[in-house]
Amino acid sequence: MKIEYCVIILAMIGMLTYFLLATPVMMDDGFHYEGFAESLAQGKLDFKSFYGFQGLSFFAVPVFWLTHSHNSIIIASIIFSLLSLPLAYFVGKKFYQSSRAGIYFLILFLLMPYPYTTMMRGFQEAALLFFVLLIIYASINKKIWTPVAWAVGGIVKPFALVLFPLFLPVDKRHAVSFIHSWKKMAWLLVALVIGGVYLGTSYYQTGHLVNNAAINSYQGNLDTGNPPPLAESFTIGLKGYLRIGANLLLSFRKIMISPLVIILGFLSLLLNRGLQLRKEIILAIALNFILVGSLTFSFSKYLLPMTTLFALASVCYLLKYRWLMVLVFIDSFFTFLPIWNYFGNSFWSNIYAYLLPLMFAVMLFIYERLFAKHNFNPNS
């Protein structure tokens, strides 16, 4: 077995141990995701009683059948989070044609605490991150099934939909190049059917394509069976777009990753014209920016596709100037801290246990710098 695969397995074991040290506590939207999953497990598809995007709940159904756990949505998220570890490695490795890049992108995954912290309260961002990574991986490898991953990711959280430029590139001579293969078109049709059936069923049961509403688009308690019209979740104004900058760079807002990683990714996309899929990545980021900026209110988690793409682009500089990774670790501590104060202390017994992923990331970097060159070719 290749040494890097051993590293990935050890990382998965380490994170599984980390998750087992936590005490999940279902909260807020998690009750609706879990309720939908348990209702479906008993044979009732019920969009009217449970609000939100329910893509993860479909995956939680077999978990509930096997475990009868009322935390099945959290267990499903843990599975997706663990699967994201090798996926992050292979995304980085393929994108830069370098095993070292794979390790670095895996490190950056470990330094994104929000998704695997909030999943302990039933939130879906860990699953969303898995599908974001899967869409990127499939796009890089030109897999014909990429649209299906995109569609499923979209019903987990719609922000994944902004990634379509990665696999639907525009050829100046032939318009959208994807349509010149009937096999690719068949998979795209399957993706559209998945989305259409989901939206159509929701509309049939609730009278709305999406049984959801952005904060500030309604007054008082949200009636789960009768949310305000979807259009009311959107607004026109500068405030939403200014909020995006804060949600990318200000750690006290419980952001996704170190602000330094965002800055490095931005500079890489701006200056490195030879970066693979550069134009497509910039377009996907722009779409995420436009979508989230137009909402009546938004959180940093809505920027997960953008954040992941910035992180991938930042690896270019981290490979070239490895001392930057030390600064990323320092900056990441201040990313972990607000999330521990707001979320993490409800699930882990102390901050030292909570910071284990940060420690794992540092260990991976030390391993790569001190020992990896003696065991495998990091540029292979």
Coordinates of C-alpha atoms in Angstrom, one line a residue:
M1 CA 0.0 0.0 0.0
K2 CA 1.3 3.5 -0.9
I3 CA 2.4 5.5 2.1
E4 CA 0.0 8.4 1.3
Y5 CA -2.9 6.0 1.5
C6 CA -1.8 4.9 5.0
V7 CA -1.7 8.6 5.9
I8 CA -5.3 9.1 4.7
I9 CA -6.5 6.0 6.6
L10 CA -4.8 7.3 9.8
A11 CA -6.4 10.7 9.3
M12 CA -9.8 9.0 8.9
I13 CA -9.2 7.0 12.1
G14 CA -8.1 10.1 13.9
M15 CA -11.2 12.0 12.9
L16 CA -13.5 9.1 13.7
T17 CA -12.0 9.1 17.2
Y18 CA -12.5 12.8 17.4
F19 CA -16.2 12.4 16.5
L20 CA -16.6 9.7 19.0
L21 CA -15.3 12.0 21.7
A22 CA -18.2 14.4 21.0
T23 CA -21.7 14.2 22.5
P24 CA -24.2 15.1 19.7
V25 CA -27.1 17.3 20.7
M26 CA -29.9 17.8 18.2
M27 CA -30.8 21.5 17.8
D28 CA -32.8 23.9 15.7
D29 CA -33.1 22.8 12.0
G30 CA -31.6 19.4 12.9
F31 CA -35.0 18.4 14.3
H32 CA -36.6 19.0 10.9
Y33 CA -33.9 17.1 9.0
E34 CA -34.2 14.2 11.4
G35 CA -37.9 14.3 11.5
F36 CA -38.1 14.2 7.7
A37 CA -35.7 11.2 7.6
E38 CA -37.6 9.3 10.3
S39 CA -41.0 10.0 8.6
L40 CA -39.6 8.8 5.2
A41 CA -38.1 5.7 6.9
Q42 CA -41.6 4.8 8.0
G43 CA -42.9 5.3 4.4
K44 CA -44.2 8.9 4.5
L45 CA -42.7 11.6 2.4
D46 CA -43.6 14.7 4.2
F47 CA -42.4 18.1 3.0
K48 CA -45.2 20.0 4.7
S49 CA -44.3 19.2 8.3
F50 CA -40.5 19.7 8.0
Y51 CA -38.9 22.8 6.5
G52 CA -35.5 23.1 4.8
F53 CA -33.6 21.3 2.0
Q54 CA -33.9 17.6 2.8
G55 CA -31.2 16.0 0.6
L56 CA -29.2 14.7 3.5
S57 CA -32.3 13.2 5.1
F58 CA -32.7 10.7 2.2
F59 CA -29.2 9.3 3.0
A60 CA -30.1 9.2 6.7
V61 CA -33.0 6.8 6.0
P62 CA -30.9 3.6 5.8
V63 CA -28.9 4.8 8.8
F64 CA -32.2 5.0 10.8
W65 CA -33.2 1.6 9.5
L66 CA -29.9 0.1 10.7
T67 CA -29.5 1.9 14.0
H68 CA -33.0 3.2 15.0
S69 CA -31.1 6.2 16.3
H70 CA -32.8 9.6 16.6
N71 CA -29.4 11.0 15.6
S72 CA -29.4 9.3 12.2
I73 CA -28.9 12.6 10.4
I74 CA -25.8 13.2 12.5
I75 CA -24.4 9.7 11.8
A76 CA -25.0 10.2 8.1
S77 CA -23.0 13.5 8.3
I78 CA -20.2 11.8 10.1
I79 CA -20.0 9.3 7.3
F80 CA -19.8 12.0 4.7
S81 CA -17.2 13.9 6.7
L82 CA -15.0 10.9 6.9
L83 CA -15.4 10.2 3.2
S84 CA -14.4 13.8 2.5
L85 CA -10.9 13.2 3.8
P86 CA -9.7 10.9 1.0
L87 CA -11.8 13.0 -1.5
A88 CA -10.0 16.2 -0.4
Y89 CA -6.6 14.4 -0.9
F90 CA -7.5 13.2 -4.4
V91 CA -8.9 16.6 -5.4
G92 CA -5.7 18.3 -4.5
K93 CA -3.5 15.6 -6.0
K94 CA -5.3 15.6 -9.4
F95 CA -5.7 19.4 -9.6
Y96 CA -2.0 20.0 -9.1
Q97 CA -0.7 16.6 -10.3
S98 CA 1.2 16.3 -7.0
S99 CA 0.8 14.1 -3.9
R100 CA 2.1 16.9 -1.8
A101 CA -0.7 19.1 -3.0
G102 CA -3.1 16.4 -2.0
I103 CA -1.7 16.3 1.5
Y104 CA -1.9 20.1 1.7
F105 CA -5.5 20.3 0.5
L106 CA -6.3 17.5 3.1
I107 CA -4.7 19.7 5.7
L108 CA -6.9 22.6 4.6
F109 CA -10.0 20.4 5.0
L110 CA -9.0 19.6 8.6
L111 CA -8.7 23.4 9.1
M112 CA -12.4 23.9 8.2
P113 CA -14.0 23.2 11.6
Y114 CA -17.5 24.7 11.0
P115 CA -19.0 21.8 8.9
Y116 CA -17.8 19.0 11.2
T117 CA -18.7 21.0 14.4
T118 CA -22.3 22.0 13.5
M119 CA -23.1 18.5 12.2
M120 CA -23.2 17.5 15.8
R121 CA -26.4 19.6 16.2
G122 CA -27.9 18.1 13.0
F123 CA -26.8 20.7 10.4
Q124 CA -26.0 19.6 6.9
E125 CA -22.8 21.5 6.0
A126 CA -20.6 18.5 6.4
A127 CA -22.6 16.7 3.7
L128 CA -22.6 19.8 1.6
L129 CA -18.8 20.0 1.7
F130 CA -18.6 16.3 0.6
F131 CA -20.7 17.1 -2.4
V132 CA -18.8 20.2 -3.2
L133 CA -15.6 18.2 -3.2
L134 CA -17.2 15.4 -5.2
I135 CA -18.4 17.9 -7.9
I136 CA -14.9 19.4 -8.1
Y137 CA -13.3 16.0 -8.2
A138 CA -15.6 14.8 -10.9
S139 CA -15.2 18.0 -12.9
I140 CA -11.4 17.8 -12.8
N141 CA -11.6 14.1 -14.0
K142 CA -14.3 14.9 -16.6
K143 CA -16.7 12.3 -15.2
I144 CA -19.9 12.0 -17.2
W145 CA -21.9 11.5 -14.0
T146 CA -20.8 14.9 -12.6
P147 CA -24.3 16.5 -13.1
V148 CA -25.9 13.9 -10.9
A149 CA -23.5 14.7 -8.0
W150 CA -24.3 18.4 -8.7
A151 CA -28.1 17.7 -8.5
V152 CA -27.9 15.7 -5.3
G153 CA -25.6 18.3 -3.8
G154 CA -28.2 20.9 -4.8
I155 CA -31.0 19.3 -2.8
V156 CA -28.7 18.9 0.2
K157 CA -28.1 22.7 0.0
P158 CA -28.8 24.8 -3.1
F159 CA -25.4 26.6 -2.9
A160 CA -23.8 23.6 -4.5
L161 CA -25.6 24.6 -7.7
V162 CA -23.3 27.5 -8.3
L163 CA -20.6 24.9 -9.3
F164 CA -22.1 24.1 -12.7
P165 CA -19.5 26.1 -14.6
L166 CA -16.9 23.5 -13.6
F167 CA -18.5 20.8 -15.7
L168 CA -20.5 22.9 -18.2
P169 CA -17.6 24.8 -19.8
V170 CA -18.5 27.1 -22.7
D171 CA -16.6 26.4 -26.0
K172 CA -16.5 29.6 -28.1
R173 CA -16.8 27.6 -31.3
H174 CA -19.5 25.1 -30.2
A175 CA -21.4 26.9 -27.4
V176 CA -21.8 24.6 -24.4
S177 CA -19.4 21.8 -25.2
F178 CA -21.1 19.4 -22.8
I179 CA -24.1 18.9 -25.2
H180 CA -22.0 17.3 -28.0
S181 CA -22.1 13.9 -26.2
W182 CA -25.3 12.0 -25.9
K183 CA -24.0 10.1 -22.9
K184 CA -23.2 13.4 -21.1
M185 CA -26.6 14.7 -22.1
A186 CA -28.3 11.6 -20.6
W187 CA -26.6 12.2 -17.3
L188 CA -27.5 15.8 -17.4
L189 CA -31.1 14.8 -18.0
V190 CA -31.0 12.5 -15.0
A191 CA -29.7 15.3 -12.9
L192 CA -32.6 17.6 -14.0
V193 CA -35.1 14.9 -13.3
I194 CA -33.7 14.5 -9.7
G195 CA -34.1 18.2 -9.1
G196 CA -37.5 18.3 -10.9
V197 CA -39.0 15.5 -8.9
Y198 CA -37.7 17.0 -5.6
L199 CA -39.1 20.5 -6.4
G200 CA -42.3 19.1 -7.9
T201 CA -43.1 16.9 -4.9
S202 CA -42.4 19.8 -2.5
Y203 CA -44.7 22.0 -4.6
Y204 CA -47.5 19.4 -4.7
Q205 CA -47.4 19.0 -0.9
T206 CA -46.8 22.6 0.2
G207 CA -47.6 24.9 -2.7
H208 CA -44.0 26.0 -2.8
L209 CA -41.0 24.7 -4.8
V210 CA -38.9 25.1 -1.6
N211 CA -40.4 24.8 1.9
N212 CA -37.9 27.2 3.3
A213 CA -37.4 30.9 3.9
A214 CA -34.4 33.1 4.5
I215 CA -34.2 34.9 7.8
N216 CA -35.7 38.4 7.7
S217 CA -38.1 37.4 4.9
Y218 CA -40.9 36.6 7.5
Q219 CA -42.2 37.9 10.8
G220 CA -42.7 35.8 13.9
N221 CA -42.5 32.0 13.9
L222 CA -42.1 30.3 10.5
D223 CA -45.1 28.1 9.6
T224 CA -43.4 25.0 8.3
G225 CA -46.2 24.2 6.0
N226 CA -46.7 27.7 4.6
P227 CA -43.5 29.6 4.3
P228 CA -43.5 33.1 2.6
P229 CA -43.0 33.2 -1.2
L230 CA -39.5 32.3 -2.2
A231 CA -39.0 35.8 -3.8
E232 CA -39.3 37.3 -0.4
S233 CA -36.0 35.6 0.6
F234 CA -34.2 37.9 -1.8
T235 CA -33.6 41.6 -1.7
I236 CA -31.7 44.3 -3.6
G237 CA -29.0 46.3 -1.7
L238 CA -25.4 46.7 -0.9
K239 CA -25.6 45.3 2.6
G240 CA -25.8 41.7 1.6
Y241 CA -22.6 41.9 -0.5
L242 CA -20.7 43.7 2.2
R243 CA -21.7 40.9 4.6
I244 CA -20.0 38.4 2.3
G245 CA -16.6 40.1 2.9
A246 CA -17.2 39.9 6.7
N247 CA -18.2 36.3 6.4
L248 CA -15.0 35.4 4.6
L249 CA -12.5 37.4 6.6
L250 CA -13.7 38.2 10.1
S251 CA -13.1 35.2 12.4
F252 CA -15.6 36.3 15.1
R253 CA -18.4 35.7 12.5
K254 CA -17.6 31.9 12.7
I255 CA -16.1 31.7 9.2
M256 CA -15.2 28.6 7.2
I257 CA -11.5 28.8 7.1
S258 CA -8.4 31.0 7.8
P259 CA -8.7 34.4 6.2
L260 CA -5.1 34.0 5.0
V261 CA -6.2 31.0 2.9
I262 CA -9.0 33.1 1.3
I263 CA -6.5 35.9 0.5
L264 CA -4.0 33.4 -0.9
G265 CA -6.7 31.8 -3.0
F266 CA -7.9 35.1 -4.3
L267 CA -4.3 36.2 -5.3
S268 CA -3.8 32.8 -7.0
L269 CA -6.9 33.2 -9.1
L270 CA -6.0 36.8 -9.9
L271 CA -2.4 36.3 -10.8
N272 CA -1.9 32.7 -11.9
R273 CA -3.3 32.6 -15.4
G274 CA -2.1 29.0 -15.9
L275 CA -4.2 27.6 -13.0
Q276 CA -6.4 24.7 -14.1
L277 CA -10.1 25.7 -14.6
R278 CA -9.3 29.2 -13.6
K279 CA -12.1 31.0 -15.5
E280 CA -14.6 28.3 -14.5
I281 CA -13.6 28.6 -10.8
I282 CA -13.9 32.4 -10.9
L283 CA -17.3 32.2 -12.5
A284 CA -18.5 29.7 -9.8
I285 CA -17.2 32.0 -7.1
A286 CA -19.0 35.0 -8.7
L287 CA -22.3 33.1 -8.8
N288 CA -21.9 32.1 -5.1
F289 CA -21.2 35.8 -4.4
I290 CA -24.3 37.0 -6.4
L291 CA -26.6 34.4 -4.9
V292 CA -25.7 34.9 -1.3
G293 CA -25.4 38.7 -1.5
S294 CA -29.0 38.9 -2.8
L295 CA -30.4 37.1 0.3
T296 CA -32.2 39.0 3.0
F297 CA -29.7 37.5 5.5
S298 CA -26.8 35.1 5.1
F299 CA -24.3 33.1 7.2
S300 CA -20.7 32.2 6.4
K301 CA -21.8 28.6 5.7
Y302 CA -23.6 29.8 2.6
L303 CA -20.2 30.5 1.1
L304 CA -18.9 27.0 1.4
P305 CA -18.5 26.4 -2.4
M306 CA -16.6 29.7 -2.7
T307 CA -14.5 28.9 0.4
T308 CA -13.5 25.5 -0.9
L309 CA -12.5 26.8 -4.3
F310 CA -10.4 29.6 -2.7
A311 CA -8.7 26.9 -0.5
L312 CA -7.9 24.8 -3.6
A313 CA -6.4 27.7 -5.4
S314 CA -4.4 28.7 -2.3
V315 CA -2.5 25.4 -2.4
C316 CA -0.5 26.9 -5.3
Y317 CA 1.2 29.4 -3.0
L318 CA 1.4 26.9 -0.1
L319 CA 3.4 24.6 -2.3
K320 CA 5.7 27.4 -3.4
Y321 CA 6.2 29.1 -0.1
R322 CA 5.8 26.4 2.6
W323 CA 6.5 28.7 5.4
L324 CA 3.0 30.2 4.7
M325 CA 1.5 27.0 6.1
V326 CA 2.9 28.0 9.6
L327 CA 1.0 31.3 9.3
V328 CA -2.1 29.4 8.2
F329 CA -1.9 27.2 11.3
I330 CA -1.6 30.3 13.6
D331 CA -4.5 32.0 11.8
S332 CA -6.6 28.9 12.0
F333 CA -6.5 28.8 15.7
F334 CA -8.4 32.1 15.7
T335 CA -10.9 30.4 13.3
F336 CA -11.4 27.5 15.6
L337 CA -11.8 29.6 18.7
P338 CA -15.1 31.5 18.0
I339 CA -16.6 28.2 16.7
W340 CA -15.6 26.5 19.9
N341 CA -17.1 29.3 22.0
Y342 CA -20.4 29.4 20.1
F343 CA -20.9 25.7 19.1
G344 CA -18.1 23.4 20.0
N345 CA -18.3 23.6 23.8
S346 CA -21.7 22.0 23.6
F347 CA -20.3 18.8 22.1
W348 CA -16.7 18.4 23.2
S349 CA -15.7 18.3 26.9
N350 CA -12.7 20.7 26.6
I351 CA -11.0 22.9 24.1
Y352 CA -8.0 20.6 23.9
A353 CA -10.2 17.8 22.5
Y354 CA -11.9 20.2 20.2
L355 CA -8.6 21.4 18.7
L356 CA -7.5 17.8 17.7
P357 CA -8.1 18.4 14.0
L358 CA -5.8 21.4 14.1
M359 CA -3.2 19.2 15.8
F360 CA -3.7 16.5 13.2
A361 CA -3.2 19.1 10.5
V362 CA 0.1 20.2 12.1
M363 CA 1.2 16.6 12.4
L364 CA 0.5 16.0 8.7
F365 CA 2.5 19.0 7.7
I366 CA 5.5 18.0 9.9
Y367 CA 5.3 14.5 8.5
E368 CA 5.3 15.8 4.9
R369 CA 8.2 18.1 5.6
L370 CA 10.4 15.8 7.7
F371 CA 9.7 12.3 6.7
A372 CA 7.7 12.0 3.4
K373 CA 10.6 12.7 1.1
H374 CA 12.3 9.5 2.5
N375 CA 9.3 7.3 1.8
F376 CA 7.6 8.5 -1.4
N377 CA 8.0 11.0 -4.1
P378 CA 5.8 13.9 -3.1
N379 CA 5.7 15.2 -6.7
S380 CA 4.3 12.0 -8.1

